[in-house]
Amino acid sequence: MVKPLWILAMTLAGAGLAGADSVPDAKGTASAALKAYAAMDYAQAGKLARTIPHTPEGRLVSGLCDVYDRTRQDIRRGQLTLAELFYNDKTPLPYRLEAGVALGRTTQLMKERRDLYRDAADRYDHVKIFEAVRKLAPGSSADRNAFFYLIRERLENPEQADAAFEELETFFRDFRGDRKLLPPLHLLAEYEYIRLRRDYKNAARHLMEGYEIGFANPNENRGGLFRLAFLFHRKLNDKPMAVKYFKEYLKRYPYSGQAVVARRFLEELGEGGAEK
């Protein structure tokens, strides 16, 4: 199907993880399987997982590989494994959350492609799954991911879009977790405010907040900084902010492909392309 938008970091330090002692060296194998999956080496991850089939790590990685590994994909089996893990309150919480997010996301994607999957995903309710994930771990990366998938779907529905913008702003305001989890949502907000409302002020606000926190991908930091300067220059007519961010761009990325454009915009702003 598709690769996850985020590969969630797994905490492997739990000495008491259920099932970890049922196989000699199961902990080391479990760690290696999770790391292989995080690196998208599905062949290796699946191979390792099959050697520890009765551990939560082995079952989780097997289920994830079944739904994401296109070379040996078995979506029905993978979703069943993920559902068994997610609906079992004895599953260690990090694995339960990962299983829930993956189950909800694959179900959502299949429903978006009914021309291909027909009613195969109707056995699961992705909205209820995502909402359950959020209740299990508010303020976590799983909460952020589940909300991201839910709110994007609602923003794409014209009947729900207005309420979705309010819900999005409420999420930012009330979020009690690590703010470093929020930049992907700020990027989504930037995109949707422009796409649906041509609201460049709020788009720039979210892009600026995401940039100030810092994006995980260095390319996104570079591209976001340039877009931020561009929005202030061409869409908001805010010369001081445009000059500030164009100069910051040139200071941080003087040899990038867009540096020459940034200099030209600074000249338009009467700054002569200075890199102060």
Coordinates of N, CA, C and O in Angstrom, one line a residue, residues 58 62 71 183 186:
G58 N 7.6 -9.2 17.8 CA 7.5 -10.0 16.6 C 6.1 -9.9 15.9 O 6.1 -9.8 14.7
S62 N 5.6 -8.2 12.2 CA 5.0 -9.0 11.2 C 3.7 -8.3 10.6 O 3.5 -8.3 9.4
T71 N 6.3 -6.3 -1.5 CA 6.8 -7.5 -2.2 C 6.1 -8.7 -1.6 O 6.2 -9.8 -2.3
P183 N 5.4 20.5 14.4 CA 5.7 21.1 13.0 C 4.9 20.4 11.9 O 4.5 21.1 11.0
H186 N 1.7 22.0 11.7 CA 1.8 23.4 11.3 C 1.9 23.5 9.7 O 1.4 24.4 9.1

